[in-house]
Amino acid sequence: MHSYHYVHRVDEDRFSFIAADTTLVPGLRRPFNFFGYVTEDGVETLKTFADESKSSNGTVWFGHYPTSIIVSSPGIRSVMSSGLAYMCGHLHTLGGMLDRMYTFHKSGNLELELADWKDNRRYRVAAVDHGLFSFTDVEFGQWPIILVTNPKDARYKMPYHEPLARMNSSTHIRILSFSAAKILSVKVQVDDGQWSEAVHSSGPLYVLEWQPEKLVTGVHTINVNAEDADGRLGSVSQKFSLDGLPLQEFSLFGRMLLMTNICLLVSLIICH
């Protein structure tokens, strides 16, 4: 498979999805396929896709290798720097040592490693809501799925890439919830307030009116419970803030693995 750029159109909005093919040609078996590689021509192709995506409302990159183990010149992170997130695999859970591996790069965008499907049966549900990127990693068979898209989870806020002020002017809490059976109810609580029933809007979207002007300072908590027709219950509790910077709650070891230029470190060790 080669790198490609797909544009998804919703009415007048455009969302770019860019696949970065960094696999070796010809492909090698373990352990020789640990590192990814992009040729100069491949980097130029990705640069072209990045330029094309600037007219989109948001861009999500994805590929197999994390950027820390991709050999490229110039660095592939600079090519992806205008995107919302880069979603990858390969390291997965590092043999079960890290359940989730996420980080912010210096450009302010996210890199999100995903646990493997083969052993952990994990997949990712992501959404872009009025320019705000949200996601949740889910184990296969876990129902109902709940993804709060507004207000956005404070851990993943990207001030330089997202119109975060839209949360302050929004009229509704917005939640995606779906299951193998019909969703019967979605209930929402903010901080220690009363539980309220969200209204089904369309598809998996449920909404509830709110007053964000009463929550403009500090960190708050939104709790969501969902129930489907088979009696299964799902729940989510996450922090949000309508001011300030993201909450840094990522694993330090995971961040180091994703942010360190491992290719450079290995080359220095070999040369010495």
CSV table of C-alpha atoms in Angstrom, one decimal:
chain,number,residue,atom,x,y,z
A,1,MET,CA,0.0,0.0,0.0
A,2,HIS,CA,1.2,3.5,-0.8
A,3,SER,CA,0.6,6.8,1.0
A,4,TYR,CA,-2.7,8.4,0.0
A,5,HIS,CA,-5.0,11.4,0.8
A,6,TYR,CA,-8.7,10.9,1.2
A,7,VAL,CA,-11.1,13.9,1.7
A,8,HIS,CA,-14.4,13.2,3.3
A,9,ARG,CA,-17.1,15.8,2.6
A,10,VAL,CA,-20.1,16.6,4.8
A,11,ASP,CA,-22.2,19.4,3.2
A,12,GLU,CA,-19.6,22.2,2.8
A,13,ASP,CA,-17.1,20.8,5.3
A,14,ARG,CA,-14.0,18.9,4.3
A,15,PHE,CA,-12.0,16.5,6.5
A,16,SER,CA,-8.7,15.0,5.3
A,17,PHE,CA,-7.4,11.6,6.2
A,18,ILE,CA,-3.7,11.0,5.2
A,19,ALA,CA,-2.2,7.5,5.2
A,20,ALA,CA,1.6,7.5,5.7
A,21,ASP,CA,3.1,4.4,4.2
A,22,THR,CA,6.5,4.0,6.0
A,23,THR,CA,7.0,0.2,5.5
A,24,LEU,CA,10.2,-1.1,4.0
A,25,VAL,CA,10.4,-2.2,0.4
A,26,PRO,CA,10.8,-5.1,0.1
A,27,GLY,CA,9.2,-6.0,3.4
A,28,LEU,CA,11.3,-7.7,5.9
A,29,ARG,CA,10.5,-10.1,8.7
A,30,ARG,CA,11.1,-9.6,12.4
A,31,PRO,CA,13.3,-8.3,13.9
A,32,PHE,CA,14.4,-6.4,10.8
A,33,ASN,CA,11.1,-4.6,10.3
A,34,PHE,CA,11.2,-2.8,13.6
A,35,PHE,CA,11.9,0.6,12.0
A,36,GLY,CA,9.9,2.4,9.4
A,37,TYR,CA,11.4,4.3,6.5
A,38,VAL,CA,10.3,7.0,4.1
A,39,THR,CA,12.3,7.8,0.9
A,40,GLU,CA,12.8,11.4,-0.1
A,41,ASP,CA,10.2,11.0,-2.8
A,42,GLY,CA,7.8,9.6,-0.2
A,43,VAL,CA,8.4,12.6,2.0
A,44,GLU,CA,7.7,15.0,-0.9
A,45,THR,CA,4.4,13.1,-1.5
A,46,LEU,CA,3.4,13.5,2.1
A,47,LYS,CA,4.3,17.2,1.9
A,48,THR,CA,2.0,17.6,-1.1
A,49,PHE,CA,-0.8,15.9,0.8
A,50,ALA,CA,-0.2,18.2,3.9
A,51,ASP,CA,-0.4,21.3,1.6
A,52,GLU,CA,-3.6,20.0,0.0
A,53,SER,CA,-5.2,19.3,3.4
A,54,LYS,CA,-4.8,22.9,4.6
A,55,SER,CA,-8.1,23.7,2.9
A,56,SER,CA,-9.8,21.1,5.1
A,57,ASN,CA,-11.6,21.7,8.4
A,58,GLY,CA,-9.4,19.1,10.0
A,59,THR,CA,-6.7,16.6,9.2
A,60,VAL,CA,-6.0,13.2,10.7
A,61,TRP,CA,-2.9,11.2,9.8
A,62,PHE,CA,-2.5,7.5,10.3
A,63,GLY,CA,0.1,4.8,9.7
A,64,HIS,CA,1.7,1.7,11.1
A,65,TYR,CA,4.9,3.0,12.8
A,66,PRO,CA,5.1,5.6,15.5
A,67,THR,CA,7.1,8.7,14.4
A,68,SER,CA,9.9,7.9,17.0
A,69,ILE,CA,11.0,4.9,14.9
A,70,ILE,CA,10.5,6.2,11.4
A,71,VAL,CA,13.7,7.1,9.5
A,72,SER,CA,13.0,10.1,7.3
A,73,SER,CA,14.7,13.3,6.1
A,74,PRO,CA,13.4,15.8,7.0
A,75,GLY,CA,11.7,14.5,10.1
A,76,ILE,CA,8.2,13.2,9.4
A,77,ARG,CA,6.8,15.0,12.5
A,78,SER,CA,7.4,18.4,10.8
A,79,VAL,CA,5.4,17.2,7.8
A,80,MET,CA,2.5,16.2,10.0
A,81,SER,CA,2.6,19.2,12.3
A,82,SER,CA,-0.5,20.9,11.0
A,83,GLY,CA,-2.7,17.9,11.5
A,84,LEU,CA,-4.9,17.2,14.5
A,85,ALA,CA,-3.5,13.8,15.3
A,86,TYR,CA,-1.3,10.9,14.0
A,87,MET,CA,-2.8,7.5,14.8
A,88,CYS,CA,-0.4,4.5,14.7
A,89,GLY,CA,0.3,1.0,16.0
A,90,HIS,CA,3.4,-1.3,15.9
A,91,LEU,CA,4.5,-0.8,19.5
A,92,HIS,CA,0.9,-1.3,20.7
A,93,THR,CA,1.0,-2.0,24.4
A,94,LEU,CA,4.8,-2.8,24.4
A,95,GLY,CA,4.1,-6.4,25.4
A,96,GLY,CA,1.5,-5.5,28.0
A,97,MET,CA,3.6,-2.9,29.8
A,98,LEU,CA,1.6,0.1,28.7
A,99,ASP,CA,-2.1,-0.1,28.2
A,100,ARG,CA,-2.3,3.3,26.5
A,101,MET,CA,0.4,5.3,24.8
A,102,TYR,CA,-0.4,8.9,23.9
A,103,THR,CA,1.6,12.2,23.7
A,104,PHE,CA,1.6,15.8,22.5
A,105,HIS,CA,4.4,16.9,20.2
A,106,LYS,CA,6.0,20.3,20.2
A,107,SER,CA,3.7,21.4,17.4
A,108,GLY,CA,0.8,20.8,19.8
A,109,ASN,CA,-0.8,17.9,17.9
A,110,LEU,CA,-1.4,14.4,19.3
A,111,GLU,CA,0.2,11.1,18.5
A,112,LEU,CA,-1.9,8.1,19.5
A,113,GLU,CA,-0.7,4.6,19.7
A,114,LEU,CA,-3.4,1.9,19.6
A,115,ALA,CA,-3.3,-1.5,21.3
A,116,ASP,CA,-3.3,-4.4,18.7
A,117,TRP,CA,-6.3,-6.2,17.4
A,118,LYS,CA,-4.6,-9.7,17.3
A,119,ASP,CA,-4.2,-10.1,21.1
A,120,ASN,CA,-6.1,-7.3,22.7
A,121,ARG,CA,-9.0,-6.9,20.4
A,122,ARG,CA,-8.8,-3.1,20.7
A,123,TYR,CA,-10.1,-0.5,18.2
A,124,ARG,CA,-10.6,3.2,18.1
A,125,VAL,CA,-13.7,5.4,17.7
A,126,ALA,CA,-12.9,9.0,16.7
A,127,ALA,CA,-15.0,12.0,15.8
A,128,VAL,CA,-14.5,15.6,14.8
A,129,ASP,CA,-17.3,17.8,16.2
A,130,HIS,CA,-17.2,21.4,15.0
A,131,GLY,CA,-13.4,21.2,14.6
A,132,LEU,CA,-12.8,19.4,17.9
A,133,PHE,CA,-11.2,16.0,17.7
A,134,SER,CA,-12.3,13.3,20.2
A,135,PHE,CA,-11.6,9.6,20.5
A,136,THR,CA,-12.0,6.5,22.7
A,137,ASP,CA,-10.2,3.2,22.5
A,138,VAL,CA,-12.6,0.3,22.9
A,139,GLU,CA,-12.3,-3.5,23.5
A,140,PHE,CA,-14.3,-5.6,21.1
A,141,GLY,CA,-17.6,-6.7,22.6
A,142,GLN,CA,-17.7,-3.7,24.9
A,143,TRP,CA,-21.2,-2.2,24.6
A,144,PRO,CA,-22.6,0.5,24.7
A,145,ILE,CA,-19.9,2.7,23.3
A,146,ILE,CA,-19.9,6.3,24.6
A,147,LEU,CA,-17.9,9.2,23.1
A,148,VAL,CA,-18.5,12.7,24.5
A,149,THR,CA,-17.6,15.2,21.7
A,150,ASN,CA,-18.7,18.4,23.5
A,151,PRO,CA,-17.3,19.4,25.9
A,152,LYS,CA,-14.0,17.8,24.8
A,153,ASP,CA,-11.9,15.7,27.2
A,154,ALA,CA,-9.5,18.2,28.8
A,155,ARG,CA,-6.6,15.7,28.4
A,156,TYR,CA,-6.6,16.0,24.6
A,157,LYS,CA,-7.2,19.7,24.1
A,158,MET,CA,-5.1,21.2,21.3
A,159,PRO,CA,-5.2,25.0,21.6
A,160,TYR,CA,-3.1,25.6,18.5
A,161,HIS,CA,-5.1,23.2,16.3
A,162,GLU,CA,-8.7,23.4,17.5
A,163,PRO,CA,-11.3,26.2,17.8
A,164,LEU,CA,-11.7,25.4,21.5
A,165,ALA,CA,-13.8,28.6,22.1
A,166,ARG,CA,-16.7,26.9,20.4
A,167,MET,CA,-17.3,24.9,23.5
A,168,ASN,CA,-18.0,28.1,25.4
A,169,SER,CA,-20.6,29.3,22.9
A,170,SER,CA,-22.2,25.9,22.3
A,171,THR,CA,-25.8,25.3,23.3
A,172,HIS,CA,-25.7,21.5,23.8
A,173,ILE,CA,-23.7,18.8,25.3
A,174,ARG,CA,-23.1,16.3,22.4
A,175,ILE,CA,-22.6,12.5,22.9
A,176,LEU,CA,-22.2,9.6,20.5
A,177,SER,CA,-23.5,6.4,21.8
A,178,PHE,CA,-24.2,3.2,20.0
A,179,SER,CA,-24.4,-0.6,20.6
A,180,ALA,CA,-25.2,-3.9,19.0
A,181,ALA,CA,-28.7,-3.4,20.4
A,182,LYS,CA,-30.9,-0.3,20.4
A,183,ILE,CA,-29.8,2.4,22.8
A,184,LEU,CA,-32.6,3.0,25.3
A,185,SER,CA,-31.3,5.9,27.3
A,186,VAL,CA,-28.3,8.2,27.7
A,187,LYS,CA,-28.1,10.1,31.0
A,188,VAL,CA,-25.7,13.0,31.8
A,189,GLN,CA,-24.4,14.6,35.0
A,190,VAL,CA,-22.1,17.6,35.2
A,191,ASP,CA,-20.1,17.8,38.4
A,192,ASP,CA,-22.4,17.0,41.3
A,193,GLY,CA,-25.6,18.2,39.6
A,194,GLN,CA,-28.7,16.2,38.8
A,195,TRP,CA,-28.8,13.5,36.2
A,196,SER,CA,-30.6,14.5,33.0
A,197,GLU,CA,-31.8,12.5,30.0
A,198,ALA,CA,-30.1,13.3,26.7
A,199,VAL,CA,-32.4,13.6,23.7
A,200,HIS,CA,-31.8,11.4,20.6
A,201,SER,CA,-30.9,13.7,17.7
A,202,SER,CA,-30.0,11.4,14.8
A,203,GLY,CA,-28.0,8.2,14.3
A,204,PRO,CA,-25.7,7.8,17.4
A,205,LEU,CA,-26.0,11.4,18.4
A,206,TYR,CA,-27.6,12.4,21.7
A,207,VAL,CA,-27.8,16.0,22.9
A,208,LEU,CA,-28.6,17.9,26.1
A,209,GLU,CA,-29.0,21.7,26.5
A,210,TRP,CA,-26.5,23.2,28.9
A,211,GLN,CA,-25.2,26.6,30.1
A,212,PRO,CA,-21.4,26.7,29.6
A,213,GLU,CA,-21.2,30.3,30.9
A,214,LYS,CA,-21.7,28.9,34.3
A,215,LEU,CA,-18.6,26.6,33.9
A,216,VAL,CA,-16.1,28.9,32.4
A,217,THR,CA,-13.5,28.6,35.1
A,218,GLY,CA,-11.8,25.6,36.6
A,219,VAL,CA,-11.9,21.9,35.8
A,220,HIS,CA,-15.2,20.1,35.7
A,221,THR,CA,-16.5,16.5,35.4
A,222,ILE,CA,-19.0,15.1,33.0
A,223,ASN,CA,-20.5,11.7,33.7
A,224,VAL,CA,-22.5,9.8,31.1
A,225,ASN,CA,-24.4,6.5,31.5
A,226,ALA,CA,-26.0,4.6,28.6
A,227,GLU,CA,-28.2,1.5,28.5
A,228,ASP,CA,-29.1,-0.6,25.5
A,229,ALA,CA,-32.1,-2.9,24.8
A,230,ASP,CA,-30.1,-6.0,26.0
A,231,GLY,CA,-29.7,-4.5,29.4
A,232,ARG,CA,-26.0,-3.6,29.0
A,233,LEU,CA,-24.7,-0.5,30.7
A,234,GLY,CA,-21.9,1.7,29.7
A,235,SER,CA,-20.4,4.7,31.6
A,236,VAL,CA,-17.9,7.4,31.0
A,237,SER,CA,-16.5,10.0,33.4
A,238,GLN,CA,-14.1,12.6,32.1
A,239,LYS,CA,-12.7,16.1,32.9
A,240,PHE,CA,-13.3,19.2,30.9
A,241,SER,CA,-12.3,22.8,31.1
A,242,LEU,CA,-13.5,25.8,29.2
A,243,ASP,CA,-10.3,27.7,29.9
A,244,GLY,CA,-6.6,26.9,30.3
A,245,LEU,CA,-4.3,24.3,28.8
A,246,PRO,CA,-4.8,20.5,28.6
A,247,LEU,CA,-4.5,18.3,31.6
A,248,GLN,CA,-1.3,16.3,31.3
A,249,GLU,CA,-2.1,12.8,32.5
A,250,PHE,CA,-0.2,10.7,30.0
A,251,SER,CA,2.2,7.9,31.0
A,252,LEU,CA,5.7,9.4,31.2
A,253,PHE,CA,7.3,6.2,29.8
A,254,GLY,CA,4.8,6.2,26.9
A,255,ARG,CA,5.5,9.8,26.1
A,256,MET,CA,9.2,9.2,26.1
A,257,LEU,CA,8.8,6.3,23.7
A,258,LEU,CA,6.7,8.3,21.3
A,259,MET,CA,8.7,11.6,21.5
A,260,THR,CA,12.3,10.4,21.5
A,261,ASN,CA,14.0,10.0,18.2
A,262,ILE,CA,14.9,6.3,18.7
A,263,CYS,CA,16.3,6.1,15.2
A,264,LEU,CA,18.9,8.7,16.0
A,265,LEU,CA,19.7,7.1,19.4
A,266,VAL,CA,20.3,3.7,17.8
A,267,SER,CA,22.6,5.2,15.1
A,268,LEU,CA,24.7,7.0,17.7
A,269,ILE,CA,25.1,3.8,19.7
A,270,ILE,CA,26.1,1.9,16.6
A,271,CYS,CA,28.6,4.5,15.5
A,272,HIS,CA,30.2,4.6,18.9
